[in-house]
């Protein structure tokens, strides 16, 4: 999603604006229009918390508006008294952006069990390309804690880079045991949220493999390096996949349907038993008996995190977000669980674009890099409706040869294009 075209995301000190020699009264009007803007004051009231109540009451919002206006007027007087006439627009936009970032942080702090400044750093890295480079040397040797997960008597032959990942360094570890060569796959990073990321992926792979053996690599273990606890790793079996070979439009949907049919939430609730991860972003949400409730809070958290990282949304985007939560989600998800209809929480991959699916040497479909949760099974189909990915509606239609559409069927397209495509 985009930020104000006049500024760089998540970098208040680097923000620049075009400005000129404008009259003082125009400066004052613009300052007040930015700060009194109802979008600033009302936006947090539309972000719902777990209890379904607005995050700030009317009194708090009024104080926020007064404080913002007072601060801007104070800065305006200082600037104008110093006859620095071109700078007021710059200052007011900085204050507006920082105010919105502050309110977004207050909202998300009520949604996640996370120190908010640390979460702010994570979200900035989440959205900023190249913000952090994982050192190559992390996969040049096999750490002792990794060796401890291998069978007794295993001899390390080599470790070489293999594959690619946005959030990890990846490598193949070749070993020898009882005269036979055995390979393992390792993912490594030194992100501060690395432990959460790999713990979620380990539990996800375990659940998928237990439900449909061979549908994903078998997870072996996760942990941190003995020689550097800030380095995290995930170890699994090595699957030799065919490079550039797209997933089969029949076999992949069939196996996915099998997973959805077999793996149901043991407690009947939507959510996940460990902290989830969306890339580097920890996603801590309480479980729910309602899919509409859980999905709304899940999506809302991602929007809040984005605002922390990028600053205030443009007006039009803010309007669309309100429509999404107030009208579209209730219209498309509530009928799934009302009027005598029901769905049950099923194991999801949640990120099944074509880059996270392949085939092995036998032509069998393989999925990887999951960030699982228990949810509506059609959620996994949403990404297949994205025109930017290789998979498409043929995969969706093939899936429904093995798993029927949820009722009401007439909402199927809307759910998968307008909701789960997000």
mmCIF file of C-alpha atoms in Angstrom:
data_model
loop_
_atom_site.group_PDB
_atom_site.id
_atom_site.type_symbol
_atom_site.label_atom_id
_atom_site.label_comp_id
_atom_site.label_asym_id
_atom_site.label_seq_id
_atom_site.Cartn_x
_atom_site.Cartn_y
_atom_site.Cartn_z
ATOM 1 C CA UNK A 1 0.000 0.000 0.000
ATOM 2 C CA UNK A 2 1.167 3.543 -0.617
ATOM 3 C CA UNK A 3 1.920 6.526 1.526
ATOM 4 C CA UNK A 4 1.655 10.228 0.864
ATOM 5 C CA UNK A 5 3.560 10.785 -2.358
ATOM 6 C CA UNK A 6 5.396 13.728 -0.803
ATOM 7 C CA UNK A 7 7.235 11.705 1.816
ATOM 8 C CA UNK A 8 9.311 8.605 2.345
ATOM 9 C CA UNK A 9 7.687 5.910 4.529
ATOM 10 C CA UNK A 10 8.799 5.467 8.123
ATOM 11 C CA UNK A 11 11.491 8.122 8.027
ATOM 12 C CA UNK A 12 10.252 11.289 9.678
ATOM 13 C CA UNK A 13 13.678 12.879 9.701
ATOM 14 C CA UNK A 14 14.084 12.344 5.953
ATOM 15 C CA UNK A 15 10.686 13.776 4.948
ATOM 16 C CA UNK A 16 10.838 16.544 2.333
ATOM 17 C CA UNK A 17 8.148 18.740 0.813
ATOM 18 C CA UNK A 18 7.928 21.222 -2.005
ATOM 19 C CA UNK A 19 7.180 24.690 -0.628
ATOM 20 C CA UNK A 20 7.473 28.316 -1.674
ATOM 21 C CA UNK A 21 7.039 31.844 -0.460
ATOM 22 C CA UNK A 22 3.348 31.710 0.584
ATOM 23 C CA UNK A 23 1.446 34.337 2.554
ATOM 24 C CA UNK A 24 1.247 33.944 6.321
ATOM 25 C CA UNK A 25 -2.564 33.725 6.431
ATOM 26 C CA UNK A 26 -2.505 30.863 3.923
ATOM 27 C CA UNK A 27 0.046 29.064 6.122
ATOM 28 C CA UNK A 28 -2.193 29.425 9.152
ATOM 29 C CA UNK A 29 -5.283 28.181 7.305
ATOM 30 C CA UNK A 30 -3.409 25.187 5.931
ATOM 31 C CA UNK A 31 -1.996 24.313 9.334
ATOM 32 C CA UNK A 32 -5.433 24.333 10.929
ATOM 33 C CA UNK A 33 -7.048 22.426 8.053
ATOM 34 C CA UNK A 34 -4.480 19.640 8.374
ATOM 35 C CA UNK A 35 -4.837 19.248 12.112
ATOM 36 C CA UNK A 36 -8.566 19.808 12.579
ATOM 37 C CA UNK A 37 -9.225 17.425 9.716
ATOM 38 C CA UNK A 38 -11.856 14.945 10.924
ATOM 39 C CA UNK A 39 -9.902 12.105 9.336
ATOM 40 C CA UNK A 40 -7.209 12.555 11.945
ATOM 41 C CA UNK A 41 -9.615 12.632 14.872
ATOM 42 C CA UNK A 42 -12.053 9.956 13.781
ATOM 43 C CA UNK A 43 -9.714 7.402 12.271
ATOM 44 C CA UNK A 44 -8.790 5.607 15.488
ATOM 45 C CA UNK A 45 -12.430 5.361 16.576
ATOM 46 C CA UNK A 46 -13.060 3.154 13.562
ATOM 47 C CA UNK A 47 -10.336 0.694 14.485
ATOM 48 C CA UNK A 48 -12.022 -1.894 16.662
ATOM 49 C CA UNK A 49 -10.412 -3.748 19.526
ATOM 50 C CA UNK A 50 -11.037 -7.286 20.703
ATOM 51 C CA UNK A 51 -14.111 -6.214 22.672
ATOM 52 C CA UNK A 52 -15.602 -4.460 19.650
ATOM 53 C CA UNK A 53 -15.448 -1.011 21.229
ATOM 54 C CA UNK A 54 -13.775 2.112 19.787
ATOM 55 C CA UNK A 55 -10.162 2.430 20.824
ATOM 56 C CA UNK A 56 -10.533 6.017 22.094
ATOM 57 C CA UNK A 57 -13.581 7.613 23.688
ATOM 58 C CA UNK A 58 -14.992 10.973 22.640
ATOM 59 C CA UNK A 59 -13.230 12.885 25.409
ATOM 60 C CA UNK A 60 -9.859 11.428 24.492
ATOM 61 C CA UNK A 61 -10.400 12.293 20.846
ATOM 62 C CA UNK A 62 -11.327 15.856 21.704
ATOM 63 C CA UNK A 63 -8.191 16.220 23.828
ATOM 64 C CA UNK A 64 -6.138 14.808 20.992
ATOM 65 C CA UNK A 65 -7.516 17.367 18.542
ATOM 66 C CA UNK A 66 -6.996 20.255 20.944
ATOM 67 C CA UNK A 67 -3.469 19.177 21.754
ATOM 68 C CA UNK A 68 -2.591 18.827 18.085
ATOM 69 C CA UNK A 69 -4.026 22.236 17.196
ATOM 70 C CA UNK A 70 -2.300 23.910 20.112
ATOM 71 C CA UNK A 71 1.039 22.373 19.170
ATOM 72 C CA UNK A 72 0.762 23.434 15.546
ATOM 73 C CA UNK A 73 -0.234 26.987 16.420
ATOM 74 C CA UNK A 74 2.729 27.200 18.786
ATOM 75 C CA UNK A 75 5.108 26.020 16.060
ATOM 76 C CA UNK A 76 3.476 28.334 13.531
ATOM 77 C CA UNK A 77 4.082 31.360 15.750
ATOM 78 C CA UNK A 78 7.718 30.416 16.267
ATOM 79 C CA UNK A 79 8.288 29.940 12.557
ATOM 80 C CA UNK A 80 6.476 33.084 11.454
ATOM 81 C CA UNK A 81 8.132 35.223 14.116
ATOM 82 C CA UNK A 82 11.454 34.075 12.741
ATOM 83 C CA UNK A 83 10.243 35.069 9.260
ATOM 84 C CA UNK A 84 10.932 31.576 7.943
ATOM 85 C CA UNK A 85 7.886 31.734 5.722
ATOM 86 C CA UNK A 86 8.401 28.661 3.567
ATOM 87 C CA UNK A 87 8.600 26.142 6.395
ATOM 88 C CA UNK A 88 5.149 25.995 7.960
ATOM 89 C CA UNK A 89 3.688 23.461 5.548
ATOM 90 C CA UNK A 90 6.689 21.242 6.213
ATOM 91 C CA UNK A 91 6.275 21.498 9.986
ATOM 92 C CA UNK A 92 2.516 20.923 10.029
ATOM 93 C CA UNK A 93 2.778 17.825 7.878
ATOM 94 C CA UNK A 94 5.485 16.421 10.126
ATOM 95 C CA UNK A 95 3.296 16.989 13.178
ATOM 96 C CA UNK A 96 0.263 15.480 11.472
ATOM 97 C CA UNK A 97 2.176 12.398 10.387
ATOM 98 C CA UNK A 98 3.758 11.890 13.794
ATOM 99 C CA UNK A 99 0.380 12.329 15.501
ATOM 100 C CA UNK A 100 -1.187 9.678 13.282
ATOM 101 C CA UNK A 101 1.756 7.338 13.823
ATOM 102 C CA UNK A 102 1.392 7.827 17.576
ATOM 103 C CA UNK A 103 -2.322 7.014 17.507
ATOM 104 C CA UNK A 104 -1.758 3.974 15.315
ATOM 105 C CA UNK A 105 0.805 2.740 17.825
ATOM 106 C CA UNK A 106 -1.704 3.188 20.656
ATOM 107 C CA UNK A 107 -4.256 1.143 18.743
ATOM 108 C CA UNK A 108 -1.981 -1.716 17.829
ATOM 109 C CA UNK A 109 -0.595 -1.868 21.367
ATOM 110 C CA UNK A 110 -4.042 -2.969 22.481
ATOM 111 C CA UNK A 111 -4.074 -5.699 19.858
ATOM 112 C CA UNK A 112 -0.668 -7.287 20.347
ATOM 113 C CA UNK A 113 1.439 -8.271 23.312
ATOM 114 C CA UNK A 114 4.469 -6.395 22.059
ATOM 115 C CA UNK A 115 6.520 -3.405 23.218
ATOM 116 C CA UNK A 116 5.352 -0.828 20.720
ATOM 117 C CA UNK A 117 8.703 0.751 19.832
ATOM 118 C CA UNK A 118 10.117 -2.677 19.039
ATOM 119 C CA UNK A 119 7.068 -3.383 16.882
ATOM 120 C CA UNK A 120 7.633 -0.097 15.108
ATOM 121 C CA UNK A 121 11.155 -1.182 14.196
ATOM 122 C CA UNK A 122 9.869 -4.520 12.960
ATOM 123 C CA UNK A 123 7.169 -2.957 10.792
ATOM 124 C CA UNK A 124 9.628 -0.510 9.266
ATOM 125 C CA UNK A 125 11.923 -3.376 8.258
ATOM 126 C CA UNK A 126 8.839 -5.289 7.087
ATOM 127 C CA UNK A 127 8.016 -2.631 4.488
ATOM 128 C CA UNK A 128 11.458 -1.227 3.636
ATOM 129 C CA UNK A 129 13.315 -3.153 0.940
ATOM 130 C CA UNK A 130 16.971 -3.690 1.753
ATOM 131 C CA UNK A 131 16.631 -2.366 5.292
ATOM 132 C CA UNK A 132 18.557 -5.350 6.599
ATOM 133 C CA UNK A 133 20.924 -7.748 4.839
ATOM 134 C CA UNK A 134 21.430 -11.172 6.382
ATOM 135 C CA UNK A 135 25.165 -11.949 6.284
ATOM 136 C CA UNK A 136 26.315 -14.687 3.946
ATOM 137 C CA UNK A 137 28.724 -16.069 6.553
ATOM 138 C CA UNK A 138 25.785 -17.353 8.615
ATOM 139 C CA UNK A 139 25.515 -20.306 6.236
ATOM 140 C CA UNK A 140 29.218 -20.971 5.737
ATOM 141 C CA UNK A 141 29.514 -23.364 8.697
ATOM 142 C CA UNK A 142 27.113 -25.698 10.495
ATOM 143 C CA UNK A 143 26.543 -24.436 14.030
ATOM 144 C CA UNK A 144 26.769 -26.826 16.991
ATOM 145 C CA UNK A 145 23.085 -26.383 17.863
ATOM 146 C CA UNK A 146 22.167 -27.454 14.328
ATOM 147 C CA UNK A 147 24.447 -30.478 14.544
ATOM 148 C CA UNK A 148 22.752 -31.479 17.789
ATOM 149 C CA UNK A 149 19.489 -32.027 15.861
ATOM 150 C CA UNK A 150 21.073 -34.528 13.463
ATOM 151 C CA UNK A 151 21.186 -38.288 14.137
ATOM 152 C CA UNK A 152 24.132 -39.593 16.138
ATOM 153 C CA UNK A 153 27.049 -40.513 13.936
ATOM 154 C CA UNK A 154 26.203 -37.948 11.238
ATOM 155 C CA UNK A 155 29.248 -36.523 9.461
ATOM 156 C CA UNK A 156 29.006 -33.082 7.885
ATOM 157 C CA UNK A 157 30.221 -33.063 4.274
ATOM 158 C CA UNK A 158 29.315 -29.527 3.156
ATOM 159 C CA UNK A 159 26.941 -26.591 3.464
ATOM 160 C CA UNK A 160 26.138 -24.638 0.318
ATOM 161 C CA UNK A 161 23.651 -21.864 -0.539
ATOM 162 C CA UNK A 162 20.468 -23.276 -2.004
ATOM 163 C CA UNK A 163 17.231 -21.599 -3.043
ATOM 164 C CA UNK A 164 16.215 -18.073 -2.128
ATOM 165 C CA UNK A 165 14.076 -16.359 0.456
ATOM 166 C CA UNK A 166 13.035 -12.796 1.210
ATOM 167 C CA UNK A 167 13.517 -13.218 4.949
ATOM 168 C CA UNK A 168 16.287 -15.811 5.266
ATOM 169 C CA UNK A 169 19.598 -17.171 4.067
ATOM 170 C CA UNK A 170 18.962 -20.710 2.837
ATOM 171 C CA UNK A 171 21.323 -23.619 2.309
ATOM 172 C CA UNK A 172 21.623 -27.354 1.747
ATOM 173 C CA UNK A 173 23.581 -29.292 4.354
ATOM 174 C CA UNK A 174 25.038 -32.503 2.932
ATOM 175 C CA UNK A 175 25.863 -35.212 5.440
ATOM 176 C CA UNK A 176 26.824 -38.843 5.521
ATOM 177 C CA UNK A 177 25.364 -41.448 7.851
ATOM 178 C CA UNK A 178 26.185 -45.168 7.707
ATOM 179 C CA UNK A 179 27.661 -44.756 4.250
ATOM 180 C CA UNK A 180 24.621 -42.946 2.802
ATOM 181 C CA UNK A 181 24.369 -39.296 1.808
ATOM 182 C CA UNK A 182 21.571 -37.398 3.503
ATOM 183 C CA UNK A 183 20.730 -33.732 2.827
ATOM 184 C CA UNK A 184 18.961 -31.212 5.045
ATOM 185 C CA UNK A 185 17.581 -27.759 4.358
ATOM 186 C CA UNK A 186 18.301 -24.842 6.679
ATOM 187 C CA UNK A 187 16.920 -21.306 6.874
ATOM 188 C CA UNK A 188 18.823 -18.688 8.887
ATOM 189 C CA UNK A 189 18.246 -15.054 9.835
ATOM 190 C CA UNK A 190 19.275 -12.580 12.511
ATOM 191 C CA UNK A 191 16.074 -10.546 12.711
ATOM 192 C CA UNK A 192 14.877 -9.625 16.180
ATOM 193 C CA UNK A 193 11.614 -11.420 15.348
ATOM 194 C CA UNK A 194 13.428 -14.445 13.902
ATOM 195 C CA UNK A 195 12.495 -16.742 16.762
ATOM 196 C CA UNK A 196 8.785 -15.960 16.290
ATOM 197 C CA UNK A 197 9.054 -16.414 12.523
ATOM 198 C CA UNK A 198 10.687 -19.824 12.654
ATOM 199 C CA UNK A 199 8.607 -21.074 15.554
ATOM 200 C CA UNK A 200 5.475 -20.285 13.574
ATOM 201 C CA UNK A 201 6.849 -21.925 10.443
ATOM 202 C CA UNK A 202 7.989 -25.008 12.368
ATOM 203 C CA UNK A 203 4.528 -25.494 13.907
ATOM 204 C CA UNK A 204 2.925 -24.849 10.522
ATOM 205 C CA UNK A 205 5.068 -27.414 8.700
ATOM 206 C CA UNK A 206 4.483 -29.920 11.475
ATOM 207 C CA UNK A 207 0.700 -29.565 11.240
ATOM 208 C CA UNK A 208 0.710 -29.817 7.441
ATOM 209 C CA UNK A 209 3.061 -32.816 7.384
ATOM 210 C CA UNK A 210 1.053 -34.629 10.058
ATOM 211 C CA UNK A 211 -2.154 -34.124 8.057
ATOM 212 C CA UNK A 212 -0.747 -34.932 4.597
ATOM 213 C CA UNK A 213 2.731 -36.536 4.788
ATOM 214 C CA UNK A 214 4.960 -35.500 1.904
ATOM 215 C CA UNK A 215 2.938 -32.392 1.045
ATOM 216 C CA UNK A 216 5.675 -30.241 2.610
ATOM 217 C CA UNK A 217 9.217 -30.736 3.924
ATOM 218 C CA UNK A 218 9.285 -32.488 7.299
ATOM 219 C CA UNK A 219 10.399 -30.062 10.004
ATOM 220 C CA UNK A 220 13.206 -31.265 12.245
ATOM 221 C CA UNK A 221 13.881 -28.429 14.647
ATOM 222 C CA UNK A 222 14.448 -24.739 15.221
ATOM 223 C CA UNK A 223 16.547 -22.689 17.590
ATOM 224 C CA UNK A 224 19.426 -20.234 17.718
ATOM 225 C CA UNK A 225 23.130 -20.582 17.036
ATOM 226 C CA UNK A 226 25.327 -21.684 19.925
ATOM 227 C CA UNK A 227 27.992 -19.165 18.937
ATOM 228 C CA UNK A 228 25.514 -16.287 18.465
ATOM 229 C CA UNK A 229 22.059 -16.392 20.136
ATOM 230 C CA UNK A 230 20.852 -13.548 17.894
ATOM 231 C CA UNK A 231 20.987 -15.887 14.892
ATOM 232 C CA UNK A 232 17.898 -18.071 14.439
ATOM 233 C CA UNK A 233 17.462 -21.169 12.289
ATOM 234 C CA UNK A 234 14.899 -23.657 11.029
ATOM 235 C CA UNK A 235 15.988 -27.144 9.952
ATOM 236 C CA UNK A 236 13.946 -29.506 7.789
ATOM 237 C CA UNK A 237 14.364 -32.403 5.402
ATOM 238 C CA UNK A 238 15.714 -31.501 1.971
ATOM 239 C CA UNK A 239 13.310 -31.865 -0.960
ATOM 240 C CA UNK A 240 14.843 -31.668 -4.416
ATOM 241 C CA UNK A 241 12.332 -29.564 -6.342
ATOM 242 C CA UNK A 242 12.275 -29.001 -10.078
ATOM 243 C CA UNK A 243 13.396 -25.448 -10.826
ATOM 244 C CA UNK A 244 10.837 -23.372 -12.678
ATOM 245 C CA UNK A 245 8.309 -26.195 -12.811
ATOM 246 C CA UNK A 246 4.831 -24.835 -12.009
ATOM 247 C CA UNK A 247 2.511 -26.699 -9.716
ATOM 248 C CA UNK A 248 0.003 -29.011 -11.371
ATOM 249 C CA UNK A 249 -3.463 -27.387 -11.584
ATOM 250 C CA UNK A 250 -5.122 -30.657 -10.568
ATOM 251 C CA UNK A 251 -2.725 -32.303 -8.124
ATOM 252 C CA UNK A 252 -1.986 -29.187 -6.033
ATOM 253 C CA UNK A 253 -5.653 -28.269 -5.471
ATOM 254 C CA UNK A 254 -6.434 -31.916 -4.738
ATOM 255 C CA UNK A 255 -3.745 -32.166 -2.055
ATOM 256 C CA UNK A 256 -4.731 -28.813 -0.583
ATOM 257 C CA UNK A 257 -8.353 -29.965 -0.352
ATOM 258 C CA UNK A 258 -7.139 -33.129 1.385
ATOM 259 C CA UNK A 259 -5.259 -31.035 3.936
ATOM 260 C CA UNK A 260 -8.306 -28.838 4.565
ATOM 261 C CA UNK A 261 -10.538 -31.868 5.004
ATOM 262 C CA UNK A 262 -8.240 -33.691 7.423
ATOM 263 C CA UNK A 263 -6.791 -30.922 9.592
ATOM 264 C CA UNK A 264 -9.428 -29.269 11.776
ATOM 265 C CA UNK A 265 -8.777 -26.971 14.724
ATOM 266 C CA UNK A 266 -8.578 -29.244 17.785
ATOM 267 C CA UNK A 267 -10.394 -26.701 19.962
ATOM 268 C CA UNK A 268 -12.855 -25.571 17.291
ATOM 269 C CA UNK A 269 -11.514 -22.007 17.306
ATOM 270 C CA UNK A 270 -10.091 -19.715 14.654
ATOM 271 C CA UNK A 271 -6.489 -18.660 15.223
ATOM 272 C CA UNK A 272 -3.223 -20.418 16.005
ATOM 273 C CA UNK A 273 -1.643 -21.903 19.119
ATOM 274 C CA UNK A 274 1.629 -19.938 18.814
ATOM 275 C CA UNK A 275 2.369 -16.372 17.769
ATOM 276 C CA UNK A 276 1.823 -16.111 14.027
ATOM 277 C CA UNK A 277 4.112 -14.243 11.667
ATOM 278 C CA UNK A 278 3.514 -12.247 8.519
ATOM 279 C CA UNK A 279 7.026 -11.996 7.167
ATOM 280 C CA UNK A 280 8.942 -10.367 10.011
ATOM 281 C CA UNK A 281 5.790 -9.070 11.683
ATOM 282 C CA UNK A 282 4.687 -10.937 14.829
ATOM 283 C CA UNK A 283 0.907 -11.426 14.791
ATOM 284 C CA UNK A 284 -0.471 -11.939 18.288
ATOM 285 C CA UNK A 285 -4.235 -12.351 18.300
ATOM 286 C CA UNK A 286 -6.551 -14.156 20.662
ATOM 287 C CA UNK A 287 -8.561 -17.009 19.181
ATOM 288 C CA UNK A 288 -12.248 -16.711 18.333
ATOM 289 C CA UNK A 289 -15.283 -18.867 17.697
ATOM 290 C CA UNK A 290 -16.246 -16.488 14.874
ATOM 291 C CA UNK A 291 -14.402 -16.326 11.561
ATOM 292 C CA UNK A 292 -15.708 -12.826 10.845
ATOM 293 C CA UNK A 293 -14.362 -11.623 14.186
ATOM 294 C CA UNK A 294 -10.963 -13.239 13.829
ATOM 295 C CA UNK A 295 -10.464 -12.236 10.206
ATOM 296 C CA UNK A 296 -11.429 -8.627 10.974
ATOM 297 C CA UNK A 297 -8.926 -8.389 13.825
ATOM 298 C CA UNK A 298 -6.245 -10.135 11.770
ATOM 299 C CA UNK A 299 -6.623 -7.748 8.849
ATOM 300 C CA UNK A 300 -6.965 -4.750 11.150
ATOM 301 C CA UNK A 301 -3.668 -5.568 12.849
ATOM 302 C CA UNK A 302 -1.907 -5.639 9.473
ATOM 303 C CA UNK A 303 -3.394 -2.260 8.548
ATOM 304 C CA UNK A 304 -2.313 -0.814 11.898
ATOM 305 C CA UNK A 305 1.199 -2.179 11.504
ATOM 306 C CA UNK A 306 1.426 -0.706 8.032
ATOM 307 C CA UNK A 307 0.409 2.697 9.360
ATOM 308 C CA UNK A 308 3.081 2.513 12.036
ATOM 309 C CA UNK A 309 5.646 1.778 9.359
ATOM 310 C CA UNK A 310 4.418 4.149 6.674
ATOM 311 C CA UNK A 311 2.595 6.959 8.438
ATOM 312 C CA UNK A 312 -0.911 8.248 7.819
ATOM 313 C CA UNK A 313 -2.948 6.827 4.964
ATOM 314 C CA UNK A 314 -4.240 9.110 2.201
ATOM 315 C CA UNK A 315 -7.866 10.228 2.621
ATOM 316 C CA UNK A 316 -9.187 7.999 -0.128
ATOM 317 C CA UNK A 317 -7.465 4.949 1.318
ATOM 318 C CA UNK A 318 -8.844 5.786 4.745
ATOM 319 C CA UNK A 319 -12.330 5.951 3.295
ATOM 320 C CA UNK A 320 -11.887 2.580 1.583
ATOM 321 C CA UNK A 321 -10.582 0.965 4.775
ATOM 322 C CA UNK A 322 -13.687 2.118 6.636
ATOM 323 C CA UNK A 323 -15.918 0.689 3.905
ATOM 324 C CA UNK A 324 -13.996 -2.588 4.040
ATOM 325 C CA UNK A 325 -14.457 -3.090 7.782
ATOM 326 C CA UNK A 326 -17.913 -1.587 8.186
ATOM 327 C CA UNK A 327 -19.626 -2.949 5.091
ATOM 328 C CA UNK A 328 -17.710 -5.433 2.930
ATOM 329 C CA UNK A 329 -16.427 -7.837 5.599
ATOM 330 C CA UNK A 330 -19.797 -8.136 7.380
ATOM 331 C CA UNK A 331 -21.602 -8.524 4.050
ATOM 332 C CA UNK A 332 -19.360 -11.326 2.748
ATOM 333 C CA UNK A 333 -18.296 -13.202 5.897
ATOM 334 C CA UNK A 334 -21.257 -12.983 8.257
ATOM 335 C CA UNK A 335 -23.524 -15.096 5.994
ATOM 336 C CA UNK A 336 -21.048 -17.969 6.308
ATOM 337 C CA UNK A 337 -22.029 -18.405 9.961
ATOM 338 C CA UNK A 338 -25.648 -17.215 10.076
ATOM 339 C CA UNK A 339 -29.000 -18.247 8.612
ATOM 340 C CA UNK A 340 -28.423 -21.890 9.470
ATOM 341 C CA UNK A 341 -25.069 -21.961 7.629
ATOM 342 C CA UNK A 342 -21.783 -22.880 9.267
ATOM 343 C CA UNK A 343 -18.102 -23.383 8.530
ATOM 344 C CA UNK A 344 -15.420 -24.944 10.694
ATOM 345 C CA UNK A 345 -11.829 -23.743 11.261
ATOM 346 C CA UNK A 346 -9.412 -25.698 9.086
ATOM 347 C CA UNK A 347 -5.632 -25.677 8.757
ATOM 348 C CA UNK A 348 -4.450 -22.997 6.315
ATOM 349 C CA UNK A 349 -1.123 -22.302 4.637
ATOM 350 C CA UNK A 350 -2.141 -18.576 4.246
ATOM 351 C CA UNK A 351 0.517 -17.636 1.647
ATOM 352 C CA UNK A 352 0.083 -20.145 -1.145
ATOM 353 C CA UNK A 353 1.226 -18.065 -4.107
ATOM 354 C CA UNK A 354 3.110 -19.880 -6.856
ATOM 355 C CA UNK A 355 6.478 -18.970 -5.274
ATOM 356 C CA UNK A 356 5.608 -21.154 -2.276
ATOM 357 C CA UNK A 357 4.604 -24.239 -4.262
ATOM 358 C CA UNK A 358 6.530 -26.518 -6.581
ATOM 359 C CA UNK A 359 6.861 -30.168 -7.561
ATOM 360 C CA UNK A 360 9.391 -32.805 -6.559
ATOM 361 C CA UNK A 361 11.282 -35.151 -8.868
ATOM 362 C CA UNK A 362 8.244 -37.451 -9.021
ATOM 363 C CA UNK A 363 5.945 -34.621 -10.056
ATOM 364 C CA UNK A 364 4.130 -34.515 -6.708
ATOM 365 C CA UNK A 365 3.131 -31.077 -5.411
ATOM 366 C CA UNK A 366 5.173 -29.574 -2.586
ATOM 367 C CA UNK A 367 4.253 -26.501 -0.552
ATOM 368 C CA UNK A 368 6.567 -24.588 1.790
ATOM 369 C CA UNK A 369 7.062 -21.309 3.695
ATOM 370 C CA UNK A 370 3.695 -21.542 5.488
ATOM 371 C CA UNK A 371 2.495 -19.151 8.173
ATOM 372 C CA UNK A 372 -0.471 -21.190 9.248
ATOM 373 C CA UNK A 373 -3.605 -20.621 11.246
ATOM 374 C CA UNK A 374 -7.010 -22.261 11.494
ATOM 375 C CA UNK A 375 -9.544 -20.436 9.360
ATOM 376 C CA UNK A 376 -12.022 -20.662 6.501
ATOM 377 C CA UNK A 377 -10.575 -23.067 3.937
ATOM 378 C CA UNK A 378 -11.335 -20.707 1.015
ATOM 379 C CA UNK A 379 -8.862 -18.204 2.460
ATOM 380 C CA UNK A 380 -6.063 -20.269 0.879
ATOM 381 C CA UNK A 381 -7.662 -19.788 -2.545
ATOM 382 C CA UNK A 382 -7.673 -15.992 -2.483
ATOM 383 C CA UNK A 383 -4.091 -15.601 -3.676
ATOM 384 C CA UNK A 384 -4.865 -17.793 -6.690
ATOM 385 C CA UNK A 385 -7.258 -15.120 -7.981
ATOM 386 C CA UNK A 386 -4.414 -12.587 -8.126
ATOM 387 C CA UNK A 387 -3.613 -11.877 -11.808
ATOM 388 C CA UNK A 388 0.076 -11.360 -10.926
ATOM 389 C CA UNK A 389 0.636 -15.003 -9.982
ATOM 390 C CA UNK A 390 0.973 -18.041 -12.235
ATOM 391 C CA UNK A 391 -1.861 -19.898 -10.555
ATOM 392 C CA UNK A 392 -5.333 -18.623 -11.322
ATOM 393 C CA UNK A 393 -9.009 -19.462 -11.447
ATOM 394 C CA UNK A 394 -8.340 -22.884 -13.034
ATOM 395 C CA UNK A 395 -6.710 -23.854 -9.708
ATOM 396 C CA UNK A 396 -9.704 -22.502 -7.762
ATOM 397 C CA UNK A 397 -12.201 -24.342 -9.946
ATOM 398 C CA UNK A 398 -10.133 -27.525 -9.758
ATOM 399 C CA UNK A 399 -10.051 -27.273 -5.959
ATOM 400 C CA UNK A 400 -13.828 -27.267 -5.838
ATOM 401 C CA UNK A 401 -13.906 -30.610 -7.602
ATOM 402 C CA UNK A 402 -12.571 -31.977 -4.304
ATOM 403 C CA UNK A 403 -14.059 -29.522 -1.781
ATOM 404 C CA UNK A 404 -17.430 -27.863 -2.362
ATOM 405 C CA UNK A 405 -17.951 -24.120 -2.204
ATOM 406 C CA UNK A 406 -19.109 -22.705 1.112
ATOM 407 C CA UNK A 407 -22.660 -21.401 1.301
ATOM 408 C CA UNK A 408 -23.897 -18.980 0.174
ATOM 409 C CA UNK A 409 -22.261 -19.990 -3.093
ATOM 410 C CA UNK A 410 -23.282 -16.750 -4.806
ATOM 411 C CA UNK A 411 -20.799 -14.927 -2.532
ATOM 412 C CA UNK A 412 -17.896 -17.176 -3.506
ATOM 413 C CA UNK A 413 -16.382 -14.779 -6.039
ATOM 414 C CA UNK A 414 -16.747 -11.804 -3.743
ATOM 415 C CA UNK A 415 -15.090 -13.589 -0.830
ATOM 416 C CA UNK A 416 -12.110 -14.688 -2.860
ATOM 417 C CA UNK A 417 -11.596 -11.545 -4.934
ATOM 418 C CA UNK A 418 -12.551 -8.776 -2.482
ATOM 419 C CA UNK A 419 -11.624 -10.357 0.852
ATOM 420 C CA UNK A 420 -9.112 -13.167 0.715
ATOM 421 C CA UNK A 421 -7.250 -11.637 -2.241
ATOM 422 C CA UNK A 422 -6.084 -8.910 0.179
#
